[in-house]
Amino acid sequence: MKITINSVAEKAGVSVATVSRVLNQKEGYSEDTRLKVLKIMKEMGYQPNALAQGLAGKRTQTIGVLIPKLSSMVASTILNGLEDAAHKKEHSVIICNTDNDGKRTTKYLQVLRQRQIEGLIIVSQQLSEEEVIFLKKMKIPILLISTANENFKHIKVNDYAASYDATKYLIEKGHEKILFLSGTKSDPIAGLPRVFGYQQALKDHGFKVKPELIIYGDFDYESGKVNMKRALEKKLDFTSVFAASDEMAVGALNIAYNHGLKIPAELSIISYDGTKLSEMSTPPLTVLNQPFYKMGFDGLNMLIDNINGQKVVSRDIPYSIIERESIKRLS
Amino acid sequence: MKITINSVAEKAGVSVATVSRVLNQKEGYSEDTRLKVLKIMKEMGYQPNALAQGLAGKRTQTIGVLIPKLSSMVASTILNGLEDAAHKKEHSVIICNTDNDGKRTTKYLQVLRQRQIEGLIIVSQQLSEEEVIFLKKMKIPILLISTANENFKHIKVNDYAASYDATKYLIEKGHEKILFLSGTKSDPIAGLPRVFGYQQALKDHGFKVKPELIIYGDFDYESGKVNMKRALEKKLDFTSVFAASDEMAVGALNIAYNHGLKIPAELSIISYDGTKLSEMSTPPLTVLNQPFYKMGFDGLNMLIDNINGQKVVSRDIPYSIIERESIKRLS
DNA sequence: TTGTATGCGTTATCAA
DNA sequence: TTGATAACGCATACAA
């Protein structure tokens, strides 16, 4: 026997309307009936059916999250913030690991639509033309985290500025020969801007940008290793490396170590991201820290504000440099 | 104007029943009407309302996932497998980060119940008495991943056996003085069994278990550092360390490095978990690998089988030792 | 092969 | 302060 609002009403000797009222704390009943209904609800262990509530016009309090590469520290930290915020706001989160696959993304978008999500969060993923069109047609609030698109609002760090400052930090430590282990060259959000920031900082301090010191990878550990190895084999001239992700930094570290290079004595490294990985590295990495948890947390709150009719604006969230032990000051 | 099964039916000049039939690929319509309805649905961009479908008796295809500490490599890898499997089976996943908090867990359980989930997966979390009672009352299939409880089925590796084999591996490499960096002592699932496995392997090979070589931590990086440091300061006598988690292993590695110990030349390390962290370490860690992704993937499939009426049995999933570069054979 | 009508559990409107 | 009752969008048993 299912226990519904009907059975509660019956047992309490009132109408379903009344039960619904006390359930939703609307007005229109005496203290007496309130207590009575509440008591019966508790006795019977009543739980409202969210599907029915949603159908009947109540908010579904569901938000969808599109995320490529679920199993990375960056993604899971953002997700953590996202989920914490959602929980505090009494919302549920349906996660969708798109795997950076267009087909899969499309499929998910449909599913989420069917499930009547009230808002959508897209994490670190670039949007194609068709996706943008589809998203717009969904007519629900959308917020991007750690990525950007002219059609939607976002929360992210300013990659260009962050990269500029990381480079500047290195320069102020006396480094001018900086090997830049870049991420994906074709990535207009997390790829190129970091390269530009690096280049501009060099120029602004009167140093020449040497193209051979910029090597493109894909943000992953392996590419950090491969490119570091290449740089070493080519005997490129550099005293420090700036890696565009923690994973790449750790990969570079591994190669450097195997070449007998002491960090930071013989080579300095600054990383970009600030996941737990950069802390757990040996030595711990000085890093341009992105507040991933906060991005997730704040991002979800921005989305909910938007759902509630408030206007939200794109936000560049502050980054910071966390000084650890991978950089040596050159005199 | 909302686009529902009604508007589709109207535009197609058929009844909602017919539309519903072709939508669900039941029988009872001519090829002609099928094509016509399908065409209209496409034209209008119709998407069925999952809430209504669920209310009307159809499966909700929703499964809940309880997980403590969302932002760890272990959790996110399991989640990844979970999500991939769910997607293939056309199910959606609602994730709940319990933070190992009883109150929060209870709250989530209620929410999930209200959302009419068809099944529940609990990852790496111990269950209290009350939780077990509540869970049983939910009367839905439940599956535990990487944890266990007599009341429910699970999928996990056999911690005792795995730890035994990892220790044995070390012994076969000539190590008998093995420092065991344990996880939480009070953890009956992932804590103690690993200690027992370690002890038994030693005994079975004719070596004495030295209590001072077992130090309890909490699986985290910091505890790996702290306990390794303690062991070194006490000048305990050991040629290798067996850490009960990747994070602890990496923490120990950090301390060892700072003490000038070469790995594996002067000290061997074997880790337990096999997350990406163990690969990215310098040197890469030989590790007792748990197939987290597969646990998630297979676990979700087991749950769905169970939902579909099949009986499932608890499963000990095979582990393996991945040999990398952190162990030196003692002659 | 197709349509009508009822129910799913809840909210909301309108009376009483 | 309450209670009928009509939606909500869909599936389905029953008719036709």
XYZ file of C-alpha atoms (C1' of nucleotides) in Angstrom:
694
model
C 0.000 0.000 0.000
C 1.412 3.320 -1.115
C 1.375 6.169 1.252
C 0.246 9.319 -0.488
C -1.264 12.643 0.337
C -4.615 10.938 0.010
C -4.005 8.323 2.630
C -2.668 10.969 4.954
C -5.731 13.142 4.383
C -8.035 10.247 4.990
C -6.364 9.139 8.169
C -6.235 12.686 9.454
C -9.843 13.247 8.596
C -9.181 16.262 6.420
C -9.020 16.958 2.709
C -5.950 16.604 0.551
C -6.030 20.339 0.050
C -5.449 20.854 3.712
C -2.656 18.344 3.864
C -1.027 20.017 0.902
C -1.329 23.339 2.668
C 0.423 22.280 5.808
C 2.979 20.396 3.783
C 3.879 23.546 1.920
C 3.372 25.807 4.890
C 0.831 27.894 3.107
C -1.784 29.485 5.268
C -5.313 28.414 5.770
C -5.680 26.009 8.644
C -5.876 26.032 12.399
C -3.005 25.183 14.648
C -5.000 22.163 15.676
C -5.244 20.652 12.245
C -1.655 21.543 11.537
C -0.477 19.507 14.479
C -2.831 16.691 13.657
C -1.742 16.473 10.044
C 1.925 16.735 10.911
C 1.503 13.953 13.422
C -0.160 11.647 10.938
C 2.438 12.414 8.316
C 5.171 11.466 10.682
C 3.375 8.353 11.847
C 2.857 7.122 8.341
C 6.300 8.193 7.233
C 4.876 10.226 4.428
C 7.205 11.570 1.741
C 5.731 13.694 -1.037
C 6.226 12.422 -4.556
C 8.521 14.898 -6.245
C 7.376 13.826 -9.687
C 3.799 14.671 -8.886
C 4.855 17.934 -7.325
C 6.793 18.842 -10.389
C 3.945 17.931 -12.660
C 1.492 19.929 -10.633
C 3.452 23.052 -11.228
C 5.868 23.136 -8.370
C 9.529 23.714 -9.052
C 11.494 20.583 -9.800
C 14.559 21.865 -7.998
C 16.729 19.900 -10.348
C 19.721 21.203 -12.138
C 21.790 19.479 -14.780
C 25.554 19.451 -14.947
C 27.474 18.802 -18.126
C 31.079 17.918 -17.534
C 33.770 16.378 -19.703
C 36.274 14.026 -18.092
C 34.606 13.355 -14.797
C 37.623 11.641 -13.307
C 40.057 14.465 -12.851
C 40.869 16.464 -9.776
C 39.719 19.667 -11.416
C 36.338 18.292 -12.374
C 35.680 16.564 -9.104
C 36.633 19.596 -7.065
C 34.284 21.806 -9.026
C 31.623 19.160 -8.733
C 32.158 19.077 -5.017
C 31.483 22.797 -4.718
C 28.535 22.505 -7.022
C 26.995 19.743 -5.029
C 27.521 21.390 -1.677
C 25.807 24.540 -2.860
C 22.965 22.580 -4.408
C 22.403 20.719 -1.204
C 22.235 23.905 0.797
C 19.704 25.285 -1.624
C 17.675 22.065 -1.529
C 18.350 21.274 -5.124
C 19.423 18.040 -6.725
C 22.071 17.630 -9.331
C 22.051 15.287 -12.289
C 25.565 14.835 -13.581
C 26.353 14.093 -17.160
C 29.820 13.076 -18.209
C 29.917 14.203 -21.816
C 33.369 12.799 -22.479
C 33.752 15.749 -24.842
C 31.575 13.864 -27.269
C 29.117 15.894 -29.279
C 26.646 13.070 -29.767
C 26.665 12.250 -26.124
C 26.207 15.881 -25.206
C 23.175 16.145 -27.455
C 21.695 13.035 -25.958
C 22.180 14.378 -22.450
C 20.631 17.679 -23.307
C 17.509 15.874 -24.386
C 17.376 13.771 -21.293
C 17.836 16.786 -19.063
C 15.110 18.622 -20.905
C 12.763 15.703 -20.395
C 13.558 15.656 -16.741
C 12.475 19.251 -16.460
C 15.654 20.696 -15.093
C 15.355 24.297 -14.049
C 18.880 25.265 -14.952
C 22.013 23.934 -16.520
C 25.660 24.190 -15.643
C 28.349 23.458 -18.167
C 31.837 22.848 -16.881
C 35.073 23.350 -18.848
C 33.532 22.530 -22.163
C 33.548 24.360 -25.422
C 30.250 24.653 -27.205
C 29.649 23.999 -30.867
C 27.307 26.072 -32.989
C 24.552 23.486 -32.903
C 24.872 23.071 -29.186
C 24.478 26.780 -28.649
C 21.366 26.769 -30.777
C 19.923 23.833 -28.926
C 20.776 25.362 -25.576
C 19.102 28.609 -26.441
C 15.969 26.766 -27.451
C 15.830 25.132 -24.053
C 14.976 28.506 -22.613
C 16.376 27.819 -19.175
C 19.111 29.589 -17.269
C 22.551 28.361 -18.190
C 25.839 29.068 -16.532
C 29.319 28.171 -17.659
C 32.047 27.301 -15.209
C 35.687 27.558 -16.146
C 34.843 28.136 -19.765
C 33.192 30.891 -21.743
C 30.879 31.627 -24.623
C 29.464 34.913 -25.791
C 25.938 33.598 -25.567
C 26.009 32.716 -21.888
C 27.210 33.967 -18.555
C 30.162 32.349 -16.870
C 32.335 32.188 -13.823
C 36.007 31.566 -14.393
C 39.394 33.021 -13.749
C 40.838 35.360 -16.288
C 43.277 33.034 -17.982
C 45.209 35.751 -19.658
C 45.723 37.785 -16.512
C 46.487 34.744 -14.413
C 49.078 33.518 -16.853
C 50.525 36.984 -17.080
C 50.893 37.154 -13.322
C 52.381 33.706 -13.020
C 54.965 34.629 -15.602
C 55.574 37.946 -13.921
C 56.120 36.124 -10.652
C 58.801 34.016 -12.264
C 60.392 37.079 -13.789
C 60.477 38.810 -10.449
C 62.273 35.802 -9.086
C 64.954 36.491 -11.629
C 63.838 34.114 -14.354
C 63.655 35.265 -17.900
C 64.310 32.026 -19.725
C 61.012 30.363 -19.124
C 59.904 27.225 -20.857
C 56.156 27.379 -21.324
C 54.441 24.020 -21.379
C 51.183 25.030 -22.947
C 47.894 23.247 -23.098
C 45.933 22.651 -26.251
C 46.763 25.161 -28.920
C 43.295 25.033 -30.430
C 41.599 25.782 -27.139
C 40.488 29.420 -27.293
C 39.586 29.516 -23.615
C 42.225 27.697 -21.603
C 44.826 27.335 -24.293
C 45.747 30.478 -26.159
C 45.015 33.113 -23.510
C 47.585 31.553 -21.246
C 50.140 31.675 -24.016
C 49.336 35.332 -24.640
C 49.627 36.162 -20.971
C 53.006 34.497 -20.845
C 54.204 36.351 -23.921
C 52.946 39.727 -22.825
C 54.514 39.486 -19.396
C 57.835 38.739 -21.014
C 57.525 41.684 -23.381
C 56.380 44.068 -20.698
C 59.513 43.303 -18.769
C 61.746 43.860 -21.709
C 62.459 40.269 -22.602
C 62.161 38.662 -25.960
C 59.689 35.873 -26.507
C 61.455 32.856 -27.873
C 58.998 30.740 -29.848
C 60.982 27.574 -29.288
C 60.316 27.894 -25.575
C 56.584 27.443 -26.097
C 55.530 23.842 -26.539
C 51.948 22.798 -27.020
C 50.426 19.804 -25.294
C 46.977 18.832 -24.100
C 46.989 19.538 -20.345
C 47.573 15.897 -19.450
C 50.367 14.272 -17.516
C 51.735 12.448 -20.500
C 52.010 15.572 -22.561
C 53.880 17.226 -19.721
C 56.386 14.409 -19.793
C 56.719 14.244 -23.541
C 57.201 17.960 -23.998
C 59.593 18.325 -21.131
C 61.641 15.509 -22.519
C 61.671 17.139 -25.908
C 62.827 20.432 -24.427
C 65.637 18.720 -22.594
C 66.722 16.741 -25.605
C 66.812 19.840 -27.717
C 68.939 21.369 -25.000
C 66.775 24.430 -24.982
C 68.050 27.148 -22.744
C 65.767 27.793 -19.775
C 66.012 28.163 -16.014
C 62.387 27.603 -15.191
C 59.217 26.081 -16.541
C 55.684 27.322 -16.414
C 53.243 24.476 -16.963
C 49.659 25.230 -17.945
C 48.250 22.548 -15.674
C 49.192 20.655 -12.551
C 49.320 17.391 -14.394
C 51.721 18.725 -16.958
C 53.843 20.264 -14.219
C 54.079 16.960 -12.438
C 54.927 15.242 -15.681
C 57.694 17.740 -16.300
C 58.895 17.237 -12.767
C 59.170 13.537 -13.362
C 61.321 13.994 -16.430
C 63.461 16.635 -14.784
C 64.079 14.299 -11.897
C 65.093 11.509 -14.198
C 67.539 13.828 -15.878
C 69.119 14.420 -12.532
C 67.862 17.970 -12.273
C 67.274 19.180 -8.737
C 64.084 21.154 -8.190
C 64.243 24.018 -7.429
C 68.017 24.227 -7.153
C 68.711 23.638 -10.812
C 65.312 24.238 -12.295
C 62.291 26.154 -11.064
C 58.714 25.178 -11.824
C 55.470 27.029 -11.498
C 52.233 25.265 -12.153
C 48.736 26.344 -13.072
C 45.598 24.999 -11.356
C 46.316 24.331 -7.730
C 44.638 20.973 -7.370
C 45.654 18.734 -4.544
C 48.146 17.243 -6.943
C 50.325 20.338 -6.752
C 50.433 20.005 -2.987
C 51.246 16.336 -3.041
C 54.072 16.706 -5.451
C 57.695 16.464 -4.333
C 58.646 19.168 -3.944
C 55.284 20.854 -3.435
C 54.649 23.113 -6.392
C 54.327 26.864 -6.318
C 51.177 27.388 -8.303
C 48.755 29.807 -9.866
C 45.738 28.683 -7.933
C 42.246 28.530 -9.358
C 39.555 28.309 -6.688
C 37.749 25.346 -8.196
C 35.584 24.506 -5.243
C 34.455 28.085 -4.975
C 33.792 28.280 -8.683
C 31.466 25.342 -8.348
C 29.829 26.660 -5.227
C 29.388 30.226 -6.407
C 28.464 29.109 -9.877
C 25.578 27.078 -8.634
C 24.353 29.939 -6.526
C 24.547 32.271 -9.484
C 22.495 29.840 -11.494
C 19.849 29.562 -8.840
C 19.706 33.320 -8.519
C 19.147 33.423 -12.221
C 16.426 30.817 -12.008
C 14.783 32.995 -9.410
C 14.611 35.838 -11.835
C 17.667 37.758 -10.844
C 19.959 39.012 -13.487
C 23.468 37.626 -13.229
C 26.621 38.853 -14.843
C 29.698 36.939 -15.866
C 32.254 36.871 -13.167
C 36.022 36.674 -13.212
C 36.863 34.981 -9.982
C 40.107 35.971 -8.232
C 43.054 33.668 -8.518
C 46.155 33.693 -6.380
C 49.673 32.449 -6.321
C 50.417 29.886 -3.668
C 54.083 29.844 -2.868
C 55.566 26.488 -2.130
C 58.928 24.952 -2.790
C 59.482 24.637 -6.492
C 60.988 27.991 -7.255
C 64.428 29.311 -6.605
C 65.216 33.005 -6.738
C 67.927 33.777 -9.224
C 70.281 36.501 -8.135
C 2.954 27.453 -25.642
C 4.055 24.136 -24.213
C 4.507 21.278 -26.532
C 2.967 18.164 -25.093
C 1.647 14.873 -26.221
C -1.668 16.628 -26.659
C -0.461 19.226 -29.092
C 1.326 16.550 -31.051
C -1.803 14.419 -31.181
C -3.886 17.349 -32.292
C -1.520 18.425 -35.026
C -1.151 14.863 -36.250
C -4.877 14.375 -36.218
C -4.746 11.353 -33.968
C -5.417 10.657 -30.306
C -2.918 10.982 -27.507
C -3.123 7.248 -27.047
C -1.759 6.716 -30.515
C 1.015 9.196 -30.007
C 1.899 7.503 -26.753
C 1.988 4.191 -28.536
C 4.406 5.196 -31.221
C 6.462 7.068 -28.666
C 6.880 3.928 -26.629
C 7.021 1.643 -29.624
C 4.130 -0.408 -28.455
C 2.062 -1.997 -31.166
C -1.256 -0.904 -32.485
C -0.941 1.509 -35.371
C -0.302 1.483 -39.061
C 3.001 2.294 -40.606
C 1.321 5.345 -42.042
C 0.328 6.874 -38.761
C 3.659 5.945 -37.244
C 5.480 7.953 -39.864
C 3.041 10.800 -39.587
C 3.295 11.011 -35.819
C 7.055 10.702 -35.848
C 7.233 13.482 -38.394
C 5.083 15.819 -36.345
C 7.019 15.030 -33.193
C 10.241 15.919 -34.924
C 8.770 19.052 -36.462
C 7.526 20.311 -33.148
C 10.619 19.195 -31.296
C 8.587 17.204 -28.880
C 10.247 15.832 -25.744
C 8.183 13.744 -23.354
C 7.921 15.023 -19.813
C 9.756 12.505 -17.687
C 7.914 13.589 -14.564
C 4.581 12.830 -16.135
C 5.868 9.547 -17.461
C 7.096 8.578 -14.064
C 3.837 9.548 -12.456
C 1.844 7.625 -14.984
C 3.565 4.450 -13.953
C 6.561 4.322 -16.201
C 9.995 3.674 -14.716
C 11.806 6.769 -13.572
C 15.161 5.427 -14.670
C 16.799 7.358 -11.918
C 19.330 6.033 -9.525
C 20.806 7.719 -6.489
C 24.457 7.690 -5.517
C 25.681 8.318 -1.999
C 29.329 9.155 -1.826
C 31.516 10.662 0.889
C 34.338 12.973 -0.174
C 33.420 13.636 -3.734
C 36.690 15.331 -4.529
C 39.135 12.473 -4.466
C 40.542 10.475 -7.302
C 39.048 7.289 -5.935
C 35.559 8.694 -5.741
C 35.627 10.429 -9.069
C 36.956 7.375 -10.863
C 34.222 5.204 -9.436
C 31.702 7.886 -10.301
C 33.033 7.942 -13.814
C 32.387 4.238 -14.250
C 29.008 4.575 -12.621
C 27.968 7.352 -14.900
C 29.174 5.689 -18.065
C 27.206 2.575 -17.278
C 24.136 4.578 -16.369
C 24.288 6.442 -19.619
C 24.513 3.245 -21.615
C 21.489 1.901 -19.801
C 19.572 5.139 -20.301
C 19.482 5.946 -16.647
C 20.227 9.176 -14.863
C 22.273 9.541 -11.755
C 21.655 11.894 -8.867
C 24.820 12.310 -6.862
C 24.834 13.047 -3.188
C 28.016 14.014 -1.414
C 27.320 12.887 2.118
C 30.560 14.241 3.513
C 30.379 11.272 5.877
C 27.771 13.202 7.802
C 24.908 11.213 9.251
C 22.421 14.076 9.191
C 23.245 14.894 5.653
C 22.933 11.270 4.653
C 19.487 11.042 6.194
C 18.396 14.173 4.415
C 19.621 12.827 1.107
C 17.880 9.545 1.592
C 14.613 11.395 1.974
C 15.176 13.505 -1.074
C 16.065 10.476 -3.156
C 12.979 8.694 -1.938
C 10.841 11.640 -2.941
C 12.409 11.674 -6.332
C 11.339 8.094 -6.835
C 14.721 6.598 -7.495
C 14.597 2.992 -8.587
C 17.825 1.983 -6.957
C 20.586 3.267 -4.740
C 24.336 2.944 -4.820
C 26.437 3.643 -1.787
C 30.125 4.222 -2.297
C 32.858 3.671 0.317
C 30.654 4.528 3.219
C 29.961 2.695 6.419
C 26.354 2.446 7.454
C 24.988 3.119 10.899
C 22.213 1.083 12.483
C 19.583 3.710 11.802
C 20.691 4.121 8.239
C 20.374 0.411 7.632
C 16.862 0.469 9.040
C 15.888 3.419 6.921
C 17.430 1.872 3.832
C 15.562 -1.346 4.318
C 12.310 0.545 4.624
C 12.918 2.176 1.278
C 12.359 -1.196 -0.287
C 14.461 -0.515 -3.349
C 17.507 -2.337 -4.653
C 20.694 -1.166 -3.007
C 24.261 -1.915 -3.919
C 27.427 -1.069 -2.079
C 30.628 -0.236 -3.882
C 33.988 -0.540 -2.185
C 32.380 -1.094 1.183
C 30.311 -3.824 2.755
C 27.422 -4.521 5.075
C 25.755 -7.779 5.897
C 22.369 -6.413 4.930
C 23.227 -5.549 1.351
C 25.107 -6.836 -1.643
C 28.364 -5.273 -2.666
C 31.144 -5.140 -5.178
C 34.621 -4.557 -3.834
C 38.061 -6.053 -3.739
C 38.910 -8.405 -0.950
C 40.970 -6.109 1.206
C 42.482 -8.857 3.267
C 43.604 -10.889 0.301
C 44.839 -7.865 -1.587
C 46.873 -6.667 1.343
C 48.196 -10.155 1.869
C 49.344 -10.334 -1.722
C 50.902 -6.905 -1.711
C 52.885 -7.864 1.358
C 53.799 -11.175 -0.149
C 55.022 -9.379 -3.232
C 57.334 -7.310 -1.088
C 58.553 -10.392 0.734
C 59.291 -12.120 -2.518
C 61.376 -9.146 -3.476
C 63.454 -9.869 -0.423
C 61.823 -7.455 1.986
C 60.884 -8.609 5.434
C 61.195 -5.375 7.358
C 58.109 -3.668 6.065
C 56.702 -0.508 7.535
C 52.938 -0.623 7.194
C 51.298 2.770 6.895
C 47.761 1.791 7.735
C 44.523 3.632 7.182
C 41.965 4.250 9.853
C 42.182 1.736 12.644
C 38.469 1.899 13.381
C 37.489 1.179 9.801
C 36.299 -2.441 9.708
C 36.201 -2.516 5.912
C 39.224 -0.741 4.520
C 41.224 -0.422 7.705
C 41.692 -3.572 9.726
C 41.501 -6.191 6.978
C 44.516 -4.673 5.321
C 46.417 -4.831 8.562
C 45.468 -8.448 9.013
C 46.497 -9.325 5.497
C 49.854 -7.706 6.085
C 50.355 -9.552 9.335
C 49.316 -12.915 8.005
C 51.571 -12.703 4.980
C 54.498 -12.009 7.259
C 53.653 -14.923 9.508
C 53.070 -17.311 6.648
C 56.544 -16.574 5.409
C 58.104 -17.166 8.750
C 58.650 -13.585 9.792
C 57.657 -11.958 13.011
C 55.178 -9.112 13.007
C 56.663 -6.126 14.708
C 53.870 -3.969 16.134
C 55.977 -0.834 16.007
C 56.096 -1.174 12.221
C 52.343 -0.677 11.960
C 51.269 2.950 12.164
C 47.678 4.033 11.871
C 46.593 7.039 9.860
C 43.490 8.060 7.963
C 44.292 7.334 4.309
C 45.099 10.966 3.556
C 48.250 12.549 2.240
C 49.005 14.361 5.461
C 48.770 11.250 7.535
C 51.175 9.564 5.152
C 53.653 12.352 5.739
C 53.189 12.520 9.478
C 53.516 8.806 10.024
C 56.453 8.404 7.729
C 58.199 11.188 9.515
C 57.483 9.569 12.831
C 58.883 6.260 11.629
C 62.040 7.921 10.419
C 62.507 9.905 13.599
C 62.128 6.802 15.676
C 64.734 5.239 13.463
C 62.608 2.197 13.001
C 64.284 -0.537 11.083
C 62.661 -1.161 7.695
C 63.684 -1.560 4.074
C 60.319 -0.943 2.518
C 56.962 0.615 3.181
C 53.519 -0.574 2.306
C 51.039 2.318 2.315
C 47.318 1.605 2.530
C 46.464 4.292 0.009
C 48.062 6.172 -2.858
C 47.848 9.438 -1.021
C 49.644 8.082 2.001
C 52.266 6.511 -0.231
C 52.911 9.803 -1.935
C 53.083 11.523 1.432
C 55.631 8.982 2.610
C 57.559 9.465 -0.591
C 57.740 13.163 0.045
C 59.203 12.685 3.496
C 61.594 10.020 2.328
C 62.841 12.324 -0.366
C 63.391 15.122 2.106
C 65.391 12.755 4.251
C 67.615 12.146 1.284
C 66.417 8.607 0.794
C 66.546 7.389 -2.791
C 63.546 5.464 -3.974
C 63.813 2.609 -4.680
C 67.555 2.336 -4.168
C 67.473 2.933 -0.459
C 63.826 2.380 0.284
C 61.108 0.488 -1.545
C 57.461 1.524 -1.554
C 54.326 -0.281 -2.559
C 51.055 1.530 -2.600
C 47.425 0.506 -2.453
C 44.742 1.871 -4.793
C 46.222 2.525 -8.178
C 44.684 5.894 -8.879
C 46.307 8.118 -11.424
C 48.261 9.583 -8.553
C 50.393 6.464 -8.284
C 51.289 6.790 -11.946
C 52.116 10.445 -11.723
C 54.381 10.045 -8.768
C 58.148 10.236 -9.096
C 59.128 7.515 -9.279
C 55.926 5.870 -10.482
C 54.662 3.630 -7.725
C 54.313 -0.113 -7.844
C 50.821 -0.587 -6.571
C 48.091 -2.972 -5.547
C 45.552 -1.818 -8.083
C 41.836 -1.616 -7.416
C 39.778 -1.371 -10.612
C 37.722 1.622 -9.519
C 36.249 2.482 -12.856
C 35.146 -1.088 -13.360
C 33.708 -1.259 -9.874
C 31.550 1.704 -10.701
C 30.600 0.394 -14.096
C 29.864 -3.161 -13.044
C 28.233 -2.014 -9.839
C 25.705 0.058 -11.670
C 24.924 -2.803 -13.999
C 24.446 -5.124 -11.073
C 22.043 -2.654 -9.541
C 20.025 -2.354 -12.714
C 19.902 -6.108 -13.038
C 18.565 -6.188 -9.532
C 15.977 -3.543 -10.347
C 14.904 -5.710 -13.235
C 14.170 -8.533 -10.901
C 17.354 -10.506 -11.204
C 19.011 -11.780 -8.118
C 22.516 -10.437 -7.625
C 25.252 -11.705 -5.390
C 28.056 -9.839 -3.736
C 31.138 -9.807 -5.832
C 34.814 -9.659 -4.975
C 36.354 -8.001 -7.960
C 39.878 -9.040 -8.973
C 42.754 -6.789 -8.085
C 46.225 -6.858 -9.520
C 49.692 -5.643 -8.832
C 51.012 -3.111 -11.274
C 54.762 -3.106 -11.286
C 56.395 0.236 -11.711
C 59.571 1.721 -10.353
C 59.336 2.048 -6.616
C 60.601 -1.329 -5.551
C 64.101 -2.700 -5.468
C 64.781 -6.399 -5.183
C 66.916 -7.204 -2.155
C 69.394 -9.974 -2.732
C -5.882 0.102 -36.049
C -7.588 3.812 -33.224
C -9.973 6.586 -29.617
C -12.029 7.465 -24.848
C -11.570 7.649 -20.285
C -9.318 6.930 -15.948
C -5.598 7.263 -12.824
C -0.826 8.592 -11.186
C 0.104 12.283 -6.623
C 0.168 16.874 -6.085
C -0.998 21.938 -6.395
C -4.132 25.525 -7.002
C -8.638 27.672 -7.854
C -12.918 28.455 -6.341
C -16.620 27.756 -3.187
C -18.449 27.064 1.139
C -10.515 27.505 8.222
C -11.795 24.070 5.060
C -13.147 21.019 0.986
C -14.263 19.801 -3.877
C -12.253 19.653 -8.151
C -9.751 20.837 -12.126
C -5.383 20.760 -14.045
C -0.327 18.884 -14.903
C 1.401 15.274 -19.113
C 1.385 10.799 -19.834
C 0.245 5.519 -19.933
C -3.089 2.189 -20.295
C -7.327 -0.661 -19.909
C -11.253 -0.805 -22.272
C -14.187 0.245 -26.260
C -15.045 0.789 -30.843
